[in-house]
């Protein structure tokens, strides 16, 4: 019972991204109620959170079968692997993370469509580094 | 120029940025009377049966785009692995991409396990992917192959449900093909009988369904051997009218014989033209 609450990560839904939960007009542009509340496609929300939900489910299952320590150890490895990154505006290979998730042995639409390696837009380097360091 | 948002790393996969804009465009074009272009579908007849030594898969070869035939000879039997093939009905791009993705995944999986892939693995991968997208990927598939446990045949619907059966049909012509199967299917048939049955089932779909047509492709999978017969039967030849299933070739002739239209008067005017001058201009071909 409390185990399920323990794993409830806030789902990144449609709440505004700025601090204090208010729309950050400088960074994310103007907002409208329709854009915030209604998704433009029924699959949009489920696709945005697909990885997170899959991991939540898998950890809950492992916790039920193998005990509390198994997901704790795995999540520790995930956190360690997630810290191996390039600078925020550059594409990181995420090799360790992929190996842990077993996504280095499968191909899905996220590898074929909208490949981040071939994106035509780049984040503004100074802003992104400052955001990551918490200076902004 | 837009830059990426600061807080979120770019994700691969489907992008839903233009959905709202498309909905607005569709509503506007409906008001003006025109319509959004239709996706290319394979309104189709595909089927498969299990016979004594393996699997026979059959498909027609017509791809439609709304009411127009987009491709008179498209290939609907897709390769998944050396011992597994898959027929696809529904949106042509969806079946093509889905089968290619699953084929790559099965190859990686096979390299990791070191064994020939099983049909149940391909089935499981396909149904999990199609369920994830809640039927928005319009791919209805007939998956068949022979692995270490024998021949297996599955039908997979766009929303992710699957059936494991000895004979299956899919597509707009599936009712016509299923009628033929229900009448003449027997377990443990011989190869020639099985090929004839699948050919007749697809022909039933071709001649009775507007979404199916052209030729009949067959794929015979047995243990250790695949026979991809394309085309097995050219049921519809261009310019040849077939009256019954046995070809009674009658070419429709719409040319009129000379003298059909009577000549009333004839006037001949000779034009006498004199040569005024000659001028030769060489072309620069260097």
Short mmCIF file of C-alpha atoms in Angstrom, two decimals:
data_model
loop_
_atom_site.label_atom_id
_atom_site.label_comp_id
_atom_site.label_asym_id
_atom_site.label_seq_id
_atom_site.Cartn_x
_atom_site.Cartn_y
_atom_site.Cartn_z
CA UNK A 1 0.00 0.00 0.00
CA UNK A 2 2.56 2.57 1.00
CA UNK A 3 4.88 1.04 -1.58
CA UNK A 4 2.71 2.40 -4.36
CA UNK A 5 2.78 5.88 -2.81
CA UNK A 6 6.53 5.57 -2.46
CA UNK A 7 6.89 5.35 -6.24
CA UNK A 8 4.45 8.07 -7.22
CA UNK A 9 6.59 10.41 -9.24
CA UNK A 10 4.73 13.54 -10.33
CA UNK A 11 3.75 12.94 -13.94
CA UNK A 12 5.07 15.63 -16.25
CA UNK A 13 1.70 16.57 -17.61
CA UNK A 14 0.49 19.91 -18.72
CA UNK A 15 1.22 22.11 -15.73
CA UNK A 16 3.33 25.17 -16.60
CA UNK A 17 7.07 24.70 -16.45
CA UNK A 18 8.15 27.87 -14.68
CA UNK A 19 9.03 28.24 -11.02
CA UNK A 20 6.12 28.45 -8.54
CA UNK A 21 3.99 26.66 -11.14
CA UNK A 22 3.35 29.91 -13.02
CA UNK A 23 3.85 30.17 -16.76
CA UNK A 24 7.31 31.48 -17.49
CA UNK A 25 6.54 33.92 -20.33
CA UNK A 26 10.17 34.81 -20.96
CA UNK A 27 11.24 31.23 -21.69
CA UNK A 28 8.14 29.39 -22.87
CA UNK A 29 6.23 32.13 -24.63
CA UNK A 30 2.59 33.10 -24.27
CA UNK A 31 0.16 30.55 -22.90
CA UNK A 32 -3.49 29.90 -23.57
CA UNK A 33 -5.92 27.90 -21.48
CA UNK A 34 -6.77 25.61 -24.40
CA UNK A 35 -3.12 24.71 -24.97
CA UNK A 36 -2.55 24.04 -21.30
CA UNK A 37 -5.55 21.84 -20.49
CA UNK A 38 -6.38 19.89 -23.64
CA UNK A 39 -3.78 17.76 -25.43
CA UNK A 40 -3.72 18.19 -29.21
CA UNK A 41 -3.74 14.43 -29.77
CA UNK A 42 -5.02 11.61 -27.56
CA UNK A 43 -1.61 9.94 -27.66
CA UNK A 44 0.37 13.04 -26.73
CA UNK A 45 0.29 12.63 -22.97
CA UNK A 46 0.80 8.88 -22.99
CA UNK A 47 3.75 9.17 -25.38
CA UNK A 48 5.39 11.96 -23.39
CA UNK A 49 5.37 9.84 -20.25
CA UNK A 50 5.84 6.43 -21.80
CA UNK A 51 9.42 5.81 -20.61
CA UNK A 52 8.66 7.09 -17.11
CA UNK A 53 5.56 4.93 -16.79
CA UNK A 54 7.27 1.81 -18.09
CA UNK A 55 10.09 2.23 -15.58
CA UNK A 56 7.64 2.87 -12.74
CA UNK A 57 5.76 -0.32 -13.61
CA UNK A 58 8.91 -2.39 -13.89
CA UNK A 59 10.30 -1.16 -10.60
CA UNK A 60 7.01 -1.83 -8.83
CA UNK A 61 6.95 -5.38 -10.21
CA UNK A 62 10.55 -6.02 -9.22
CA UNK A 63 9.84 -4.61 -5.78
CA UNK A 64 6.90 -6.96 -5.34
CA UNK A 65 8.80 -10.02 -6.53
CA UNK A 66 12.33 -9.49 -5.23
CA UNK A 67 11.92 -7.14 -2.32
CA UNK A 68 12.65 -3.51 -1.63
CA UNK A 69 16.38 -3.56 -2.18
CA UNK A 70 16.28 -4.66 -5.83
CA UNK A 71 14.68 -1.49 -7.25
CA UNK A 72 16.73 0.67 -4.88
CA UNK A 73 19.97 -0.74 -6.25
CA UNK A 74 18.76 -0.42 -9.83
CA UNK A 75 17.66 3.16 -9.34
CA UNK A 76 21.02 4.01 -7.82
CA UNK A 77 22.68 2.72 -10.99
CA UNK A 78 20.25 4.73 -13.11
CA UNK A 79 21.06 7.92 -11.24
CA UNK A 80 24.78 7.30 -11.60
CA UNK A 81 24.44 6.64 -15.35
CA UNK A 82 22.25 9.70 -15.83
CA UNK A 83 24.99 11.94 -14.55
CA UNK A 84 27.36 10.97 -17.38
CA UNK A 85 26.35 13.72 -19.78
CA UNK A 86 27.91 16.23 -22.09
CA UNK A 87 27.13 19.94 -21.76
CA UNK A 88 23.37 20.54 -21.81
CA UNK A 89 23.08 21.89 -25.35
CA UNK A 90 25.09 19.01 -26.88
CA UNK A 91 23.76 15.54 -27.64
CA UNK A 92 25.02 12.90 -25.22
CA UNK A 93 25.30 9.30 -26.30
CA UNK A 94 23.70 7.99 -23.07
CA UNK A 95 25.48 4.67 -23.59
CA UNK A 96 25.40 3.53 -19.96
CA UNK A 97 21.75 4.55 -19.59
CA UNK A 98 20.81 2.70 -22.79
CA UNK A 99 22.55 -0.44 -21.62
CA UNK A 100 20.71 -0.34 -18.29
CA UNK A 101 17.38 0.20 -20.00
CA UNK A 102 18.09 -2.45 -22.67
CA UNK A 103 17.23 0.11 -25.35
CA UNK A 104 20.59 -0.53 -27.05
CA UNK A 105 19.13 -3.82 -28.33
CA UNK A 106 15.87 -2.49 -29.72
CA UNK A 107 14.78 -0.03 -32.38
CA UNK A 108 11.61 1.99 -32.05
CA UNK A 109 10.05 5.08 -33.55
CA UNK A 110 12.13 7.28 -31.26
CA UNK A 111 15.25 6.15 -33.13
CA UNK A 112 13.83 6.71 -36.60
CA UNK A 113 11.58 9.76 -36.36
CA UNK A 114 12.79 13.08 -34.97
CA UNK A 115 16.25 11.77 -34.15
CA UNK A 116 17.74 14.34 -31.75
CA UNK A 117 21.13 13.85 -33.39
CA UNK A 118 19.71 15.23 -36.61
CA UNK A 119 17.67 18.05 -35.15
CA UNK A 120 18.01 21.31 -37.09
CA UNK A 121 17.60 23.48 -34.03
CA UNK A 122 20.10 23.97 -31.27
CA UNK A 123 19.56 25.29 -27.80
CA UNK A 124 21.18 28.59 -26.92
CA UNK A 125 24.44 27.38 -25.23
CA UNK A 126 24.82 30.11 -22.58
CA UNK A 127 21.20 30.00 -21.48
CA UNK A 128 21.09 26.24 -21.24
CA UNK A 129 24.29 25.94 -19.20
CA UNK A 130 23.15 28.69 -16.85
CA UNK A 131 19.77 26.97 -16.47
CA UNK A 132 21.41 23.68 -15.64
CA UNK A 133 23.73 25.29 -13.08
CA UNK A 134 20.77 27.06 -11.52
CA UNK A 135 22.20 30.52 -12.18
CA UNK A 136 19.27 31.74 -14.28
CA UNK B 1 14.44 31.89 -35.28
CA UNK B 2 13.17 29.50 -32.64
CA UNK B 3 15.55 27.74 -30.32
CA UNK B 4 14.86 24.65 -28.28
CA UNK B 5 13.23 25.09 -24.91
CA UNK B 6 15.74 25.43 -22.11
CA UNK B 7 14.27 23.00 -19.63
CA UNK B 8 13.59 19.93 -21.77
CA UNK B 9 15.99 17.75 -23.75
CA UNK B 10 14.80 16.92 -27.28
CA UNK B 11 13.01 13.58 -27.55
CA UNK B 12 12.84 11.34 -30.56
CA UNK B 13 9.68 9.65 -31.81
CA UNK B 14 6.35 11.09 -32.87
CA UNK B 15 5.90 14.84 -32.68
CA UNK B 16 2.41 16.18 -32.05
CA UNK B 17 3.28 19.83 -32.72
CA UNK B 18 1.15 20.21 -35.82
CA UNK B 19 -1.99 18.37 -34.63
CA UNK B 20 -3.88 21.51 -33.62
CA UNK B 21 -2.90 23.27 -36.84
CA UNK B 22 -4.03 20.25 -38.90
CA UNK B 23 -7.38 20.16 -37.12
CA UNK B 24 -7.90 23.86 -37.91
CA UNK B 25 -6.88 23.31 -41.56
CA UNK B 26 -9.26 20.39 -41.91
CA UNK B 27 -12.15 22.39 -40.49
CA UNK B 28 -11.35 25.32 -42.80
CA UNK B 29 -11.05 23.18 -45.91
CA UNK B 30 -14.34 21.47 -45.08
CA UNK B 31 -15.97 24.89 -44.98
CA UNK B 32 -14.55 25.71 -48.42
CA UNK B 33 -15.68 22.38 -49.85
CA UNK B 34 -12.33 20.76 -50.61
CA UNK B 35 -10.98 17.80 -48.66
CA UNK B 36 -7.68 16.82 -47.11
CA UNK B 37 -5.67 14.31 -49.25
CA UNK B 38 -6.26 10.69 -48.22
CA UNK B 39 -3.49 8.38 -47.04
CA UNK B 40 -2.52 5.55 -49.37
CA UNK B 41 -4.18 2.38 -48.11
CA UNK B 42 -3.90 -1.19 -49.20
CA UNK B 43 -7.64 -2.01 -49.26
CA UNK B 44 -6.71 -5.54 -49.56
CA UNK B 45 -7.20 -9.23 -49.42
CA UNK B 46 -4.53 -11.08 -47.46
CA UNK B 47 -4.75 -14.57 -46.06
CA UNK B 48 -2.71 -17.47 -44.75
CA UNK B 49 -3.15 -21.15 -43.97
CA UNK B 50 -1.24 -23.85 -42.16
CA UNK B 51 -0.72 -26.95 -44.30
CA UNK B 52 1.10 -30.20 -43.69
CA UNK B 53 4.70 -28.96 -43.98
CA UNK B 54 4.36 -25.26 -43.15
CA UNK B 55 2.59 -22.03 -44.04
CA UNK B 56 1.18 -20.56 -47.25
CA UNK B 57 0.64 -16.77 -47.24
CA UNK B 58 -1.24 -15.03 -50.03
CA UNK B 59 -1.94 -11.40 -50.96
CA UNK B 60 -3.31 -9.32 -53.83
CA UNK B 61 -1.26 -6.44 -55.25
CA UNK B 62 -3.44 -3.32 -55.41
CA UNK B 63 -2.80 -0.15 -53.38
CA UNK B 64 -5.55 2.49 -53.33
CA UNK B 65 -5.58 6.19 -52.48
CA UNK B 66 -9.21 7.04 -51.80
CA UNK B 67 -11.01 5.95 -54.95
CA UNK B 68 -7.93 5.76 -57.18
CA UNK B 69 -5.58 2.82 -57.67
CA UNK B 70 -2.21 4.18 -56.56
CA UNK B 71 -0.10 1.12 -57.28
CA UNK B 72 -1.13 -1.73 -59.58
CA UNK B 73 1.60 -4.07 -58.42
CA UNK B 74 2.70 -3.44 -54.88
CA UNK B 75 4.25 -6.09 -52.70
CA UNK B 76 2.27 -6.81 -49.54
CA UNK B 77 4.21 -9.79 -48.23
CA UNK B 78 7.01 -8.34 -46.10
CA UNK B 79 10.15 -10.02 -44.87
CA UNK B 80 10.52 -10.29 -41.11
CA UNK B 81 13.20 -12.94 -40.75
CA UNK B 82 14.45 -15.84 -42.92
CA UNK B 83 11.71 -18.09 -41.55
CA UNK B 84 8.96 -15.54 -40.88
CA UNK B 85 6.98 -13.42 -43.36
CA UNK B 86 4.14 -10.98 -42.76
CA UNK B 87 1.29 -9.75 -45.00
CA UNK B 88 0.07 -6.23 -44.28
CA UNK B 89 -3.31 -4.54 -44.80
CA UNK B 90 -4.37 -1.03 -43.84
CA UNK B 91 -2.32 2.15 -44.30
CA UNK B 92 0.58 1.20 -46.59
CA UNK B 93 3.22 3.32 -44.82
CA UNK B 94 2.23 1.97 -41.41
CA UNK B 95 2.49 -1.68 -42.44
CA UNK B 96 5.79 -1.04 -44.21
CA UNK B 97 7.45 0.78 -41.29
CA UNK B 98 6.04 -1.52 -38.61
CA UNK B 99 7.25 -4.68 -40.33
CA UNK B 100 10.67 -3.14 -40.95
CA UNK B 101 11.04 -2.09 -37.31
CA UNK B 102 10.00 -5.51 -36.05
CA UNK B 103 12.33 -7.18 -38.53
CA UNK B 104 15.27 -5.13 -37.22
CA UNK B 105 14.30 -5.82 -33.62
CA UNK B 106 14.06 -9.55 -34.30
CA UNK B 107 17.48 -9.50 -35.94
CA UNK B 108 19.02 -7.79 -32.87
CA UNK B 109 17.18 -10.20 -30.60
CA UNK B 110 18.42 -13.17 -32.61
CA UNK B 111 22.00 -11.91 -32.40
CA UNK B 112 21.61 -11.64 -28.66
CA UNK B 113 20.05 -15.10 -28.14
CA UNK B 114 22.00 -16.86 -30.89
CA UNK B 115 18.90 -18.72 -32.12
CA UNK B 116 16.49 -18.55 -35.04
CA UNK B 117 13.66 -16.23 -33.98
CA UNK B 118 10.26 -17.66 -33.11
CA UNK B 119 6.97 -16.49 -34.59
CA UNK B 120 5.55 -15.95 -31.09
CA UNK B 121 8.34 -13.41 -30.42
CA UNK B 122 7.45 -11.41 -33.52
CA UNK B 123 3.78 -11.60 -32.59
CA UNK B 124 4.45 -10.34 -29.06
CA UNK B 125 6.61 -7.45 -30.29
CA UNK B 126 4.01 -6.40 -32.86
CA UNK B 127 1.06 -6.51 -30.49
CA UNK B 128 2.87 -4.54 -27.79
CA UNK B 129 3.86 -1.84 -30.26
CA UNK B 130 0.39 -1.58 -31.82
CA UNK B 131 -1.29 -1.42 -28.41
CA UNK B 132 1.07 1.32 -27.31
CA UNK B 133 -0.25 3.52 -30.15
CA UNK B 134 -3.90 2.64 -29.44
CA UNK B 135 -4.85 1.77 -33.01
CA UNK B 136 -3.58 5.03 -34.54
CA UNK B 137 -1.07 2.96 -36.48
CA UNK B 138 -3.42 1.38 -39.04
CA UNK B 139 -1.68 -1.92 -39.64
CA UNK B 140 -3.66 -5.19 -39.82
CA UNK B 141 -1.21 -8.04 -40.30
CA UNK B 142 -1.14 -11.75 -41.04
CA UNK B 143 2.06 -13.14 -39.56
CA UNK B 144 3.24 -16.63 -40.45
CA UNK B 145 6.40 -18.66 -40.16
CA UNK B 146 8.02 -21.97 -39.29
CA UNK B 147 10.28 -22.21 -36.24
CA UNK B 148 11.65 -24.92 -33.98
CA UNK B 149 8.16 -25.73 -32.67
CA UNK B 150 6.49 -26.04 -36.06
CA UNK B 151 4.39 -23.77 -38.30
CA UNK B 152 2.49 -20.89 -36.67
CA UNK B 153 -0.01 -18.41 -38.08
CA UNK B 154 -1.23 -15.25 -36.33
CA UNK B 155 -3.56 -12.43 -37.27
CA UNK B 156 -2.86 -9.05 -35.66
CA UNK B 157 -5.41 -6.22 -35.55
CA UNK B 158 -4.50 -2.48 -35.50
CA UNK B 159 -5.45 -2.07 -31.84
CA UNK B 160 -3.16 -4.88 -30.74
CA UNK B 161 -5.32 -7.98 -30.38
CA UNK B 162 -4.02 -11.20 -31.94
CA UNK B 163 -5.45 -14.59 -32.86
CA UNK B 164 -3.56 -17.80 -33.41
CA UNK B 165 -5.52 -19.85 -35.96
CA UNK B 166 -5.04 -22.46 -38.69
CA UNK B 167 -6.43 -20.10 -41.38
CA UNK B 168 -6.84 -16.32 -41.29
CA UNK B 169 -7.87 -13.52 -43.65
CA UNK B 170 -7.58 -9.74 -43.29
CA UNK B 171 -8.38 -6.63 -45.26
CA UNK B 172 -11.43 -5.33 -47.08
CA UNK B 173 -11.72 -8.57 -49.08
CA UNK B 174 -11.39 -10.76 -45.99
CA UNK B 175 -15.03 -11.87 -46.03
CA UNK B 176 -14.81 -13.11 -49.60
CA UNK B 177 -11.56 -14.96 -48.88
CA UNK B 178 -12.88 -16.39 -45.61
CA UNK B 179 -15.93 -17.76 -47.40
CA UNK B 180 -13.62 -19.79 -49.67
CA UNK B 181 -11.58 -20.99 -46.69
CA UNK B 182 -14.59 -22.01 -44.63
CA UNK B 183 -15.85 -24.07 -47.54
CA UNK B 184 -12.69 -25.93 -48.55
CA UNK B 185 -10.15 -25.88 -45.71
CA UNK B 186 -9.01 -29.24 -44.33
CA UNK B 187 -6.24 -29.80 -41.81
CA UNK B 188 -2.97 -31.28 -43.11
CA UNK B 189 -3.35 -30.48 -46.82
CA UNK B 190 -0.68 -31.10 -49.44
CA UNK B 191 1.36 -28.25 -50.92
CA UNK B 192 -0.38 -28.01 -54.30
CA UNK B 193 -3.82 -28.20 -52.76
CA UNK B 194 -2.90 -25.52 -50.23
CA UNK B 195 -1.53 -23.20 -52.94
CA UNK B 196 -4.67 -23.67 -55.03
CA UNK B 197 -6.88 -22.91 -52.01
CA UNK B 198 -5.01 -19.69 -51.15
CA UNK B 199 -5.04 -18.64 -54.82
CA UNK B 200 -8.80 -19.16 -54.99
CA UNK B 201 -9.37 -17.27 -51.74
CA UNK B 202 -7.40 -14.24 -52.97
CA UNK B 203 -9.14 -14.44 -56.35
CA UNK B 204 -12.47 -14.32 -54.49
CA UNK B 205 -11.31 -11.12 -52.82
CA UNK B 206 -9.96 -9.64 -56.09
CA UNK B 207 -13.10 -10.20 -58.13
CA UNK B 208 -15.65 -9.32 -55.45
CA UNK B 209 -14.01 -6.42 -53.60
CA UNK B 210 -13.21 -3.04 -55.15
CA UNK B 211 -10.27 -2.45 -52.85
CA UNK B 212 -8.38 -5.55 -54.05
CA UNK B 213 -7.14 -6.33 -57.52
CA UNK B 214 -4.32 -7.09 -59.97
CA UNK B 215 -2.18 -10.13 -59.30
CA UNK B 216 -1.91 -12.82 -56.65
CA UNK B 217 1.35 -13.20 -54.71
CA UNK B 218 2.13 -16.32 -52.73
CA UNK B 219 4.74 -17.14 -50.13
CA UNK B 220 5.30 -20.75 -49.11
CA UNK B 221 7.32 -21.20 -45.90
CA UNK B 222 8.52 -24.65 -44.88
CA UNK B 223 11.21 -25.77 -42.48
CA UNK B 224 14.46 -24.45 -43.93
CA UNK B 225 12.99 -23.14 -47.20
CA UNK B 226 11.00 -20.12 -48.37
CA UNK B 227 9.38 -19.86 -51.79
CA UNK B 228 8.38 -16.25 -52.60
CA UNK B 229 6.25 -16.54 -55.74
CA UNK B 230 5.58 -13.10 -57.16
CA UNK B 231 3.37 -13.17 -59.18
CA UNK B 232 1.81 -16.53 -58.76
CA UNK B 233 -1.17 -15.70 -60.94
CA UNK B 234 -1.81 -12.64 -63.09
CA UNK B 235 -5.54 -12.65 -62.57
CA UNK B 236 -6.02 -9.25 -64.23
CA UNK B 237 -4.01 -8.55 -67.38
CA UNK B 238 -4.31 -5.05 -68.81
CA UNK B 239 -6.17 -5.07 -72.12
CA UNK B 240 -7.50 -8.58 -71.70
CA UNK B 241 -11.09 -9.07 -70.62
CA UNK B 242 -11.65 -12.18 -68.56
CA UNK B 243 -15.23 -13.40 -68.48
CA UNK B 244 -14.91 -16.27 -66.04
CA UNK B 245 -12.18 -17.67 -63.87
CA UNK B 246 -11.05 -19.82 -66.83
CA UNK B 247 -9.64 -17.22 -69.24
CA UNK B 248 -11.80 -16.58 -72.29
CA UNK B 249 -9.55 -13.91 -73.82
CA UNK B 250 -11.62 -11.30 -75.59
CA UNK B 251 -9.89 -8.01 -76.27
CA UNK B 252 -12.45 -5.22 -76.35
CA UNK B 253 -11.90 -3.37 -79.63
CA UNK B 254 -13.08 0.23 -79.76
CA UNK B 255 -11.58 1.20 -83.15
CA UNK B 256 -14.09 1.75 -86.00
CA UNK B 257 -13.53 0.10 -89.35
CA UNK B 258 -12.47 2.33 -92.25
CA UNK B 259 -15.54 3.48 -94.20
CA UNK B 260 -17.93 3.47 -91.23
CA UNK B 261 -18.49 7.19 -91.61
CA UNK B 262 -19.75 8.04 -95.09
CA UNK B 263 -17.88 10.79 -97.04
CA UNK B 264 -20.22 13.47 -98.42
CA UNK B 265 -17.91 15.99 -100.14
CA UNK B 266 -14.19 16.25 -100.82
CA UNK B 267 -12.35 19.55 -101.55
CA UNK B 268 -8.60 19.58 -102.39
CA UNK B 269 -6.68 22.90 -102.31
CA UNK B 270 -3.05 22.68 -103.53
CA UNK B 271 -0.64 25.14 -101.81
CA UNK B 272 2.14 26.29 -104.23
CA UNK B 273 5.06 27.44 -102.13
CA UNK B 274 8.27 28.96 -103.67
CA UNK B 275 11.63 28.80 -101.96
CA UNK B 276 12.64 32.41 -101.14
CA UNK B 277 16.07 31.88 -99.68
CA UNK B 278 18.33 29.42 -97.82
CA UNK B 279 20.33 30.12 -94.70
CA UNK B 280 22.43 27.52 -92.91
CA UNK B 281 23.35 28.17 -89.29
CA UNK B 282 25.82 25.71 -87.72
CA UNK B 283 25.27 24.70 -84.13
CA UNK B 284 28.12 25.30 -81.71
CA UNK B 285 28.75 21.84 -80.31
CA UNK B 286 32.23 22.39 -78.85
#
